Structure formats: C-alpha cells, structure tokens
Amino acid sequence: MTKKDLNIEECFYWMQRAFQLAQLADGETNPNPLVGAVVLDPDKLLIGEGFHSKAGSPHAEVEALRQAGDAAKGGTLLVTLEPCCHYGLTPPCTKTIIESGVSRVVVGLQDPDPRVSGNGIRLLKEAGIEVITGILKEEISFQNRAFIFRIKTGRPWGILKLAMSFDGRTGLSNGKSKWITSQEAREKVHALRAKCDAVIIGGGTLRADDPLLTSRGLRNPEPLRVVFSQSLSLPIGAQIWRTESAKTLVAFSNENALPLIQELPENVEKLKLHESNPRELLEELAKKGCNRILWECGPSLATSAIKQNCVQEIVIFMAPKLLGGLPAMTLLGNFGFDSLDQALILKEVSLAKSGKDFVLNTFLE
C-alpha cells in the first residue's frame, strides 16, 4: 500500500498526541526523558500509541509499534524524542523501527544525549526511512528541561519551594511557621514532590520542623529524602529516618562530625562530600539518576543553592495573611549585592489560585 503524504498540520496534530502521552509518566522516568509515540497506517489512521513509563521498561516507540503490529508497514511513526541507537537497559529503538517497516518517522526533538544525538536519525535515513524533525520542538524541550539540563551540566534541574505570607514572611519572630498556607496548598506541595527525584533540606529545617518529606503516596517509589548538614547535630527520633516508604540520604563534609554519622540509623545512606557545597551534592545526585530535585530548605541553604546555580525554577506558595514584625523570618539570606543592578531577574512568572492561597511559578535567568 502506498503511503499518503502527511502535511504539516497533521504532523503537529499527532505530535501533540504523542506529547500528551509522554506527560503521563512525568516524575517516573528518571534518569530517562519523557517520550511519547504514535503510529499511523499508510492511510494516516491511528493504529498504535505508547509512552515510556519508567527506566527499564520498553521505550515509547516500541510500545506503539507493538500495538500497531504488521499494520505499521508503510506507515508513519511520530515520536517526541529522537529514537535511541545504543544498548542500555533496553535494546536500541532504531533497530525495532527499521524492522517494523514504517516508511516515515517524525521526530520532535533531537536527543541531547551524546550517545544518541543525531545518530538515531542518521541510522533511520540510511535505512531508507523518510525523517521529518523539529515538530513541536520548543514544547518538547520544555517538557524535558530537567533531563536536558542534567545531560548538559551534570546536575539535576533544581526547584526551590517557598511558602510565605503576603508580606513575605516565612514564620513569626518566635520561629513558629506551621501552618502559613492551607491544606490545599500543602497537597500541591505533595504533588510537586511526586514530580521530583529527590527532596533536599538542611539540618536546621529537620530540627525545627521534623518533616516527613514524602508525596503521601502519590509516587512509588517516593523521592529520595536528602539531609544536607555540616554539624550532623540531627535529632535521632526524626520521622525522616523511617525508611519503610522512602529512602533517606545524609550528605555532610565536616570531618570532625564523622563520629556523629555512626549514631544515625544503619538504613540511612551516608554521603561524604569534599566540602559543604550544593553544586557537589547535586553532581552526586545526578550520578544516582536524578533529573529533577526539590529544595525545601531554609533561607541560608536556599541562598547558597541559588548562588551556585543549583536553582532553575522557583515555586512560591503565598497565603493571604500578614505576619509583620521586623525580626520575622524571610525567604532568603543576603546575596551581598551592593546595587540593584545586581538583582537576580525572574522570567515567565505565572500566578495561580490554590484554595485560599496563591501559587507563583517562575524561572531564574
């Protein structure tokens, strides 16, 4: 059967469907990207679709082609990310695609992974398959911004979560901060954690709040809980040491605190850093396959993380409350700026409602 031409509008239409399929696994695929795929027969009818659900599971193209079966011959495969051409936890997708008999492949985004980047497309072309690229490229790049950032920098994409009153306070001058925001806002925080591979706090936050730091069952497995501490003066009875539902890692650098690390439960992973450095911590988390991490720390660690380019995105939950008080806690520490020209610029600021509270989402330039 002769294949029908696929016009640009049809390419965008079906790539949008593949994009939506990829989004279904958001937060589940680390260290891999989000990928969706659809297969059309020669008459441009949908005969297969799929998405990559988690590392080690079949890739989106394989799922879609498996569903399409022999009907894929002479048809079109649309996939959000360039098909892989190397052996990892699964065989190369290019081999499966070539063997399926499809005559056209539409690719949204070239894979930034140097093991693939352009090679998958080249192999398909060498096999006589027509390849169209760049469809929905910007949207797919944004969808996979965490994966792309890790590949390019060797660090996970960092999200800083903050909660404050309308006058910019994170608590009262006596240290009390529970709860500034509503239950609805806290449920959104749980959902945000579920999209991340690790959640990081400092020792001060652990001592003050004794947080559980889970998604409350929205993700399985739960994100890795990380305590970043210099002193290792940590409460032994904290909830975070219970690792039945979520793993915990303690990162430290102070040689003098080594005896204290032995007091922590055996089921807690210990990571010795060369120095108390957020960037080094993130490099180690990237080696563990983390694409996206969430900072839920106090102002000192948050400021340090921003200074070292370990924060790319900021989510602020704002309660319609006025706490006041000059000594009251604030979101961040001192950046050491001498002039307003040095201020960090935020971009693509958006504001949404969550119950009685507001959620502000923005990115650092």
Coordinates of C-alpha atoms in Angstrom, one line a residue:
M1 CA 0.0 0.0 0.0
T2 CA 1.4 3.5 -0.9
K3 CA 1.7 5.8 2.0
K4 CA -0.2 9.1 1.9
D5 CA 1.6 12.4 2.4
L6 CA 1.5 13.8 5.9
N7 CA 1.0 17.6 5.8
I8 CA 2.5 19.9 8.5
E9 CA -0.8 20.4 10.3
E10 CA -1.2 16.6 10.6
C11 CA 2.3 16.3 11.9
F12 CA 1.6 18.9 14.6
Y13 CA -1.7 17.3 15.5
W14 CA -0.3 13.8 16.0
M15 CA 2.8 15.0 17.7
Q16 CA 0.6 16.8 20.2
R17 CA -1.0 13.5 21.0
A18 CA 2.5 11.9 21.5
F19 CA 3.4 14.9 23.7
Q20 CA 0.3 14.3 25.9
L21 CA 1.2 10.6 26.2
A22 CA 4.7 11.4 27.3
Q23 CA 3.4 13.7 30.1
L24 CA 1.6 10.7 31.7
A25 CA 4.9 9.5 33.1
D26 CA 6.1 12.9 34.5
G27 CA 8.3 12.2 37.5
E28 CA 8.5 8.5 36.9
T29 CA 11.2 8.0 34.2
N30 CA 14.5 9.2 35.7
P31 CA 17.2 9.1 34.6
N32 CA 15.4 8.8 31.2
P33 CA 13.4 11.6 29.5
L34 CA 9.7 11.7 28.9
V35 CA 8.8 10.3 25.5
G36 CA 5.5 9.5 23.7
A37 CA 4.9 8.0 20.3
V38 CA 2.0 7.3 17.9
V39 CA 1.9 5.1 14.8
L40 CA -0.3 5.8 11.7
D41 CA -1.0 3.3 9.0
P42 CA -0.4 4.3 5.3
D43 CA -3.9 5.8 5.2
K44 CA -2.9 8.0 8.2
L45 CA -5.2 6.2 10.6
L46 CA -4.1 5.7 14.3
I47 CA -3.1 2.1 14.9
G48 CA -0.7 2.3 17.9
E49 CA 0.4 4.6 20.7
G50 CA 2.6 4.4 23.7
F51 CA 4.9 6.2 26.2
H52 CA 8.0 5.4 28.2
S53 CA 6.7 4.7 31.7
K54 CA 10.0 4.1 33.7
A55 CA 13.6 3.2 33.2
G56 CA 14.0 -0.4 32.2
S57 CA 10.5 -0.5 30.6
P58 CA 10.0 -0.5 26.8
H59 CA 10.5 2.8 25.1
A60 CA 7.6 4.7 23.7
E61 CA 8.3 3.7 20.1
V62 CA 8.5 0.0 21.0
E63 CA 5.2 0.2 22.8
A64 CA 3.4 2.0 19.9
L65 CA 4.9 -0.3 17.3
R66 CA 4.0 -3.4 19.3
Q67 CA 0.4 -2.2 19.4
A68 CA 0.4 -1.4 15.7
G69 CA 1.8 -4.8 14.7
D70 CA 2.1 -5.6 11.0
A71 CA -0.2 -2.7 10.1
A72 CA 2.7 -0.3 10.7
K73 CA 4.4 -1.4 7.4
G74 CA 4.5 1.6 5.1
G75 CA 3.1 3.8 7.8
T76 CA 4.4 6.7 9.9
L77 CA 5.8 6.8 13.4
L78 CA 5.7 10.1 15.3
V79 CA 7.9 10.3 18.4
T80 CA 8.6 13.2 20.7
L81 CA 12.4 12.5 21.1
E82 CA 14.9 11.0 18.7
P83 CA 14.9 7.2 18.9
C84 CA 17.9 5.7 20.8
C85 CA 20.6 3.8 18.9
H86 CA 22.6 2.2 21.7
Y87 CA 22.2 -0.6 24.2
G88 CA 21.2 0.4 27.7
L89 CA 18.6 -1.3 29.9
T90 CA 16.7 -1.9 26.7
P91 CA 17.8 -2.6 23.0
P92 CA 18.1 0.3 20.6
C93 CA 14.8 1.6 19.3
T94 CA 16.2 2.3 15.8
K95 CA 16.6 -1.4 15.2
T96 CA 12.9 -2.0 16.1
I97 CA 11.7 0.9 14.0
I98 CA 13.7 -0.3 10.9
E99 CA 12.4 -3.8 11.3
S100 CA 8.8 -2.6 11.7
G101 CA 8.7 -1.5 8.0
V102 CA 7.5 2.1 8.6
S103 CA 8.4 4.4 5.8
R104 CA 8.4 7.7 7.7
V105 CA 9.4 8.8 11.1
V106 CA 8.6 12.3 12.5
V107 CA 10.8 13.4 15.4
G108 CA 10.0 16.2 17.7
L109 CA 13.4 16.9 19.3
Q110 CA 16.9 15.6 18.7
D111 CA 18.2 13.8 21.8
P112 CA 20.9 15.8 23.6
D113 CA 22.5 12.6 25.0
P114 CA 25.8 12.3 23.1
R115 CA 25.3 8.6 22.8
V116 CA 22.3 9.4 20.5
S117 CA 22.4 13.0 19.4
G118 CA 21.8 12.8 15.6
N119 CA 22.9 9.2 15.3
G120 CA 19.5 7.8 15.7
I121 CA 18.2 10.0 12.9
R122 CA 21.2 9.1 10.7
L123 CA 20.6 5.4 11.0
L124 CA 16.9 5.7 10.1
K125 CA 17.8 7.7 7.0
E126 CA 20.5 5.2 6.0
A127 CA 17.8 2.5 6.2
G128 CA 15.8 4.5 3.6
I129 CA 13.2 5.9 6.0
E130 CA 12.0 9.4 5.5
V131 CA 12.7 11.5 8.6
I132 CA 11.0 14.8 9.5
T133 CA 12.4 16.7 12.5
G134 CA 11.6 19.7 14.7
I135 CA 7.8 19.2 15.1
L136 CA 6.7 20.7 18.5
K137 CA 10.4 21.2 19.3
E138 CA 10.0 24.0 21.9
E139 CA 7.2 22.3 23.8
I140 CA 9.1 19.0 24.0
S141 CA 12.3 20.8 25.1
F142 CA 10.4 22.4 27.9
Q143 CA 8.7 19.1 28.9
N144 CA 12.2 17.5 29.1
R145 CA 14.0 20.6 30.5
A146 CA 15.2 18.6 33.6
F147 CA 16.6 15.7 31.5
I148 CA 18.3 18.1 29.1
F149 CA 19.7 20.2 31.9
R150 CA 21.3 17.2 33.6
I151 CA 22.8 16.0 30.3
K152 CA 24.3 19.4 29.6
T153 CA 25.5 20.3 33.1
G154 CA 25.9 17.1 35.0
R155 CA 23.4 18.4 37.7
P156 CA 19.7 17.9 38.2
W157 CA 17.2 20.7 37.5
G158 CA 16.7 22.5 40.8
I159 CA 13.3 23.7 42.0
L160 CA 13.1 25.9 45.1
K161 CA 9.8 25.6 47.0
L162 CA 9.0 28.5 49.3
A163 CA 5.9 29.4 51.5
M164 CA 5.2 32.8 52.7
S165 CA 2.6 35.3 53.9
F166 CA 1.6 38.3 51.6
D167 CA 4.2 40.4 53.4
G168 CA 7.0 38.0 52.6
R169 CA 7.4 36.3 55.9
T170 CA 8.0 32.5 56.4
G171 CA 7.2 32.5 60.1
L172 CA 6.8 34.5 63.2
S173 CA 9.7 36.1 65.1
N174 CA 9.4 33.3 67.7
G175 CA 10.2 30.7 65.0
K176 CA 6.6 29.3 64.6
S177 CA 5.7 28.7 61.0
K178 CA 3.0 25.9 60.9
W179 CA 0.9 26.4 59.0
I180 CA 1.2 29.5 56.9
T181 CA -0.6 28.0 53.9
S182 CA -3.7 26.0 53.6
Q183 CA -4.3 22.2 53.3
E184 CA -4.9 22.6 49.6
A185 CA -1.5 24.3 49.1
R186 CA 0.2 21.6 51.1
E187 CA -1.4 18.9 48.9
K188 CA 0.0 20.8 45.9
V189 CA 3.4 20.5 47.6
H190 CA 2.9 16.7 47.8
A191 CA 2.1 16.7 44.1
L192 CA 5.3 18.7 43.4
R193 CA 7.4 16.3 45.4
A194 CA 5.9 13.5 43.4
K195 CA 7.4 15.0 40.2
C196 CA 10.9 15.2 41.7
D197 CA 13.5 12.5 42.2
A198 CA 14.9 13.9 45.4
V199 CA 13.9 16.4 48.1
I200 CA 16.6 18.3 50.0
I201 CA 16.5 20.0 53.4
G202 CA 19.2 21.3 55.7
G203 CA 19.8 20.3 59.3
G204 CA 18.1 23.4 60.6
T205 CA 14.8 22.5 58.8
L206 CA 15.0 19.0 60.2
R207 CA 15.5 20.2 63.7
A208 CA 12.8 22.9 63.5
D209 CA 10.0 21.0 61.6
D210 CA 10.7 17.3 61.7
P211 CA 9.2 16.9 58.2
L212 CA 8.2 13.6 56.6
L213 CA 9.1 14.8 53.1
T214 CA 7.0 12.3 51.1
S215 CA 4.5 12.7 48.4
R216 CA 2.0 11.0 50.7
G217 CA 1.7 8.0 48.3
L218 CA 1.4 10.0 45.0
R219 CA 4.6 8.5 43.8
N220 CA 6.1 4.9 44.1
P221 CA 8.9 4.8 44.9
E222 CA 8.9 8.0 46.9
P223 CA 11.6 10.6 46.0
L224 CA 14.9 10.3 47.8
R225 CA 14.9 12.4 51.0
V226 CA 18.2 14.3 51.5
V227 CA 19.5 16.0 54.6
F228 CA 22.4 18.3 53.8
S229 CA 24.2 19.0 57.2
Q230 CA 27.5 20.4 58.3
S231 CA 27.2 19.7 62.0
L232 CA 25.4 16.4 61.9
S233 CA 23.7 17.5 65.1
L234 CA 20.5 15.8 64.0
P235 CA 17.5 14.5 66.1
I236 CA 17.7 10.7 66.2
G237 CA 13.9 10.4 66.6
A238 CA 13.1 12.3 63.4
Q239 CA 10.5 11.0 61.1
I240 CA 12.9 11.1 58.1
W241 CA 14.9 8.1 59.5
R242 CA 11.9 5.8 58.9
T243 CA 12.7 4.3 55.5
E244 CA 9.9 1.8 55.1
S245 CA 8.2 4.0 52.4
A246 CA 11.0 6.4 51.4
K247 CA 14.8 6.3 51.4
T248 CA 16.9 8.8 53.2
L249 CA 20.4 10.1 52.5
V250 CA 22.6 12.3 54.7
A251 CA 25.2 14.4 53.0
F252 CA 28.0 16.0 55.0
S253 CA 31.5 17.3 54.7
N254 CA 32.8 18.0 58.2
E255 CA 35.5 15.6 59.1
N256 CA 35.0 16.4 62.8
A257 CA 31.4 15.2 62.6
L258 CA 32.3 11.7 61.4
P259 CA 31.7 10.2 64.9
L260 CA 28.1 11.6 64.8
I261 CA 27.4 9.8 61.5
Q262 CA 27.7 6.5 63.3
E263 CA 24.8 7.5 65.5
L264 CA 22.4 7.6 62.6
P265 CA 20.4 4.5 61.7
E266 CA 22.1 1.9 59.5
N267 CA 19.3 2.1 56.9
V268 CA 20.2 5.7 56.2
E269 CA 22.7 6.3 53.3
K270 CA 25.7 8.5 54.2
L271 CA 27.4 10.6 51.6
K272 CA 30.8 12.3 52.4
L273 CA 31.4 15.4 50.3
H274 CA 34.6 17.2 49.8
E275 CA 33.1 20.5 51.1
S276 CA 29.7 21.8 52.1
N277 CA 28.8 22.6 48.5
P278 CA 25.3 22.4 47.0
R279 CA 26.8 22.0 43.5
E280 CA 28.8 19.0 44.6
L281 CA 25.7 17.5 46.2
L282 CA 23.7 17.9 43.0
E283 CA 26.5 16.3 40.9
E284 CA 26.4 13.3 43.2
L285 CA 22.6 13.1 42.9
A286 CA 22.9 13.3 39.1
K287 CA 25.1 10.2 39.2
K288 CA 22.2 8.5 41.0
G289 CA 20.0 9.3 38.1
C290 CA 18.1 12.3 39.5
N291 CA 16.8 14.6 36.7
R292 CA 14.9 17.0 39.0
I293 CA 15.3 17.8 42.7
L294 CA 13.3 20.0 45.1
W295 CA 14.9 22.3 47.6
E296 CA 12.6 22.6 50.7
C297 CA 15.3 24.2 52.9
G298 CA 15.8 27.3 55.0
P299 CA 17.0 30.7 53.8
S300 CA 20.7 30.1 54.2
L301 CA 20.9 26.9 52.2
A302 CA 18.4 28.3 49.6
T303 CA 20.6 31.4 49.1
S304 CA 23.7 29.2 48.8
A305 CA 22.0 27.0 46.2
I306 CA 20.9 30.0 44.1
K307 CA 24.4 31.5 44.2
Q308 CA 25.8 28.2 42.9
N309 CA 23.3 28.0 40.0
C310 CA 21.6 25.0 41.7
V311 CA 18.1 26.5 41.4
Q312 CA 16.5 27.0 38.0
E313 CA 12.8 27.2 39.0
I314 CA 11.1 28.7 42.0
V315 CA 7.6 27.9 43.3
I316 CA 6.2 30.2 46.0
F317 CA 3.0 29.4 47.9
M318 CA 1.6 32.7 49.2
A319 CA -1.1 32.8 51.9
P320 CA -3.4 35.9 52.2
K321 CA -2.1 36.7 55.7
L322 CA 0.0 39.5 57.2
L323 CA 2.5 38.3 59.8
G324 CA 4.5 41.5 60.2
G325 CA 7.4 42.1 62.6
L326 CA 10.9 43.3 61.5
P327 CA 12.6 40.3 63.2
A328 CA 10.3 37.8 61.4
M329 CA 11.8 35.2 59.1
T330 CA 12.2 35.9 55.4
L331 CA 12.5 33.8 52.3
L332 CA 16.2 34.2 51.6
G333 CA 19.5 35.3 53.1
N334 CA 21.9 38.0 51.9
F335 CA 23.3 37.8 48.4
G336 CA 25.8 40.5 49.2
F337 CA 24.5 42.8 46.4
D338 CA 25.8 46.5 46.5
S339 CA 23.5 47.7 43.8
L340 CA 20.0 47.0 42.4
D341 CA 21.7 46.2 39.0
Q342 CA 23.0 43.0 40.6
A343 CA 19.5 41.7 41.4
L344 CA 18.6 38.3 40.0
I345 CA 16.0 38.5 37.3
L346 CA 13.0 36.2 37.2
K347 CA 11.2 35.3 34.0
E348 CA 8.0 33.7 32.8
V349 CA 6.3 34.5 36.1
S350 CA 2.8 32.9 36.4
L351 CA 0.2 33.1 39.2
A352 CA -2.5 30.6 40.0
K353 CA -5.0 30.1 42.8
S354 CA -4.9 27.1 45.2
G355 CA -7.7 27.2 47.7
K356 CA -7.4 30.4 49.6
D357 CA -3.7 30.7 48.7
F358 CA -1.8 31.7 45.6
V359 CA 1.0 29.8 43.7
L360 CA 3.7 31.8 41.9
N361 CA 5.9 29.9 39.5
T362 CA 8.9 31.4 37.9
F363 CA 12.4 30.7 36.5
L364 CA 15.8 32.2 37.1
E365 CA 17.6 33.7 34.1

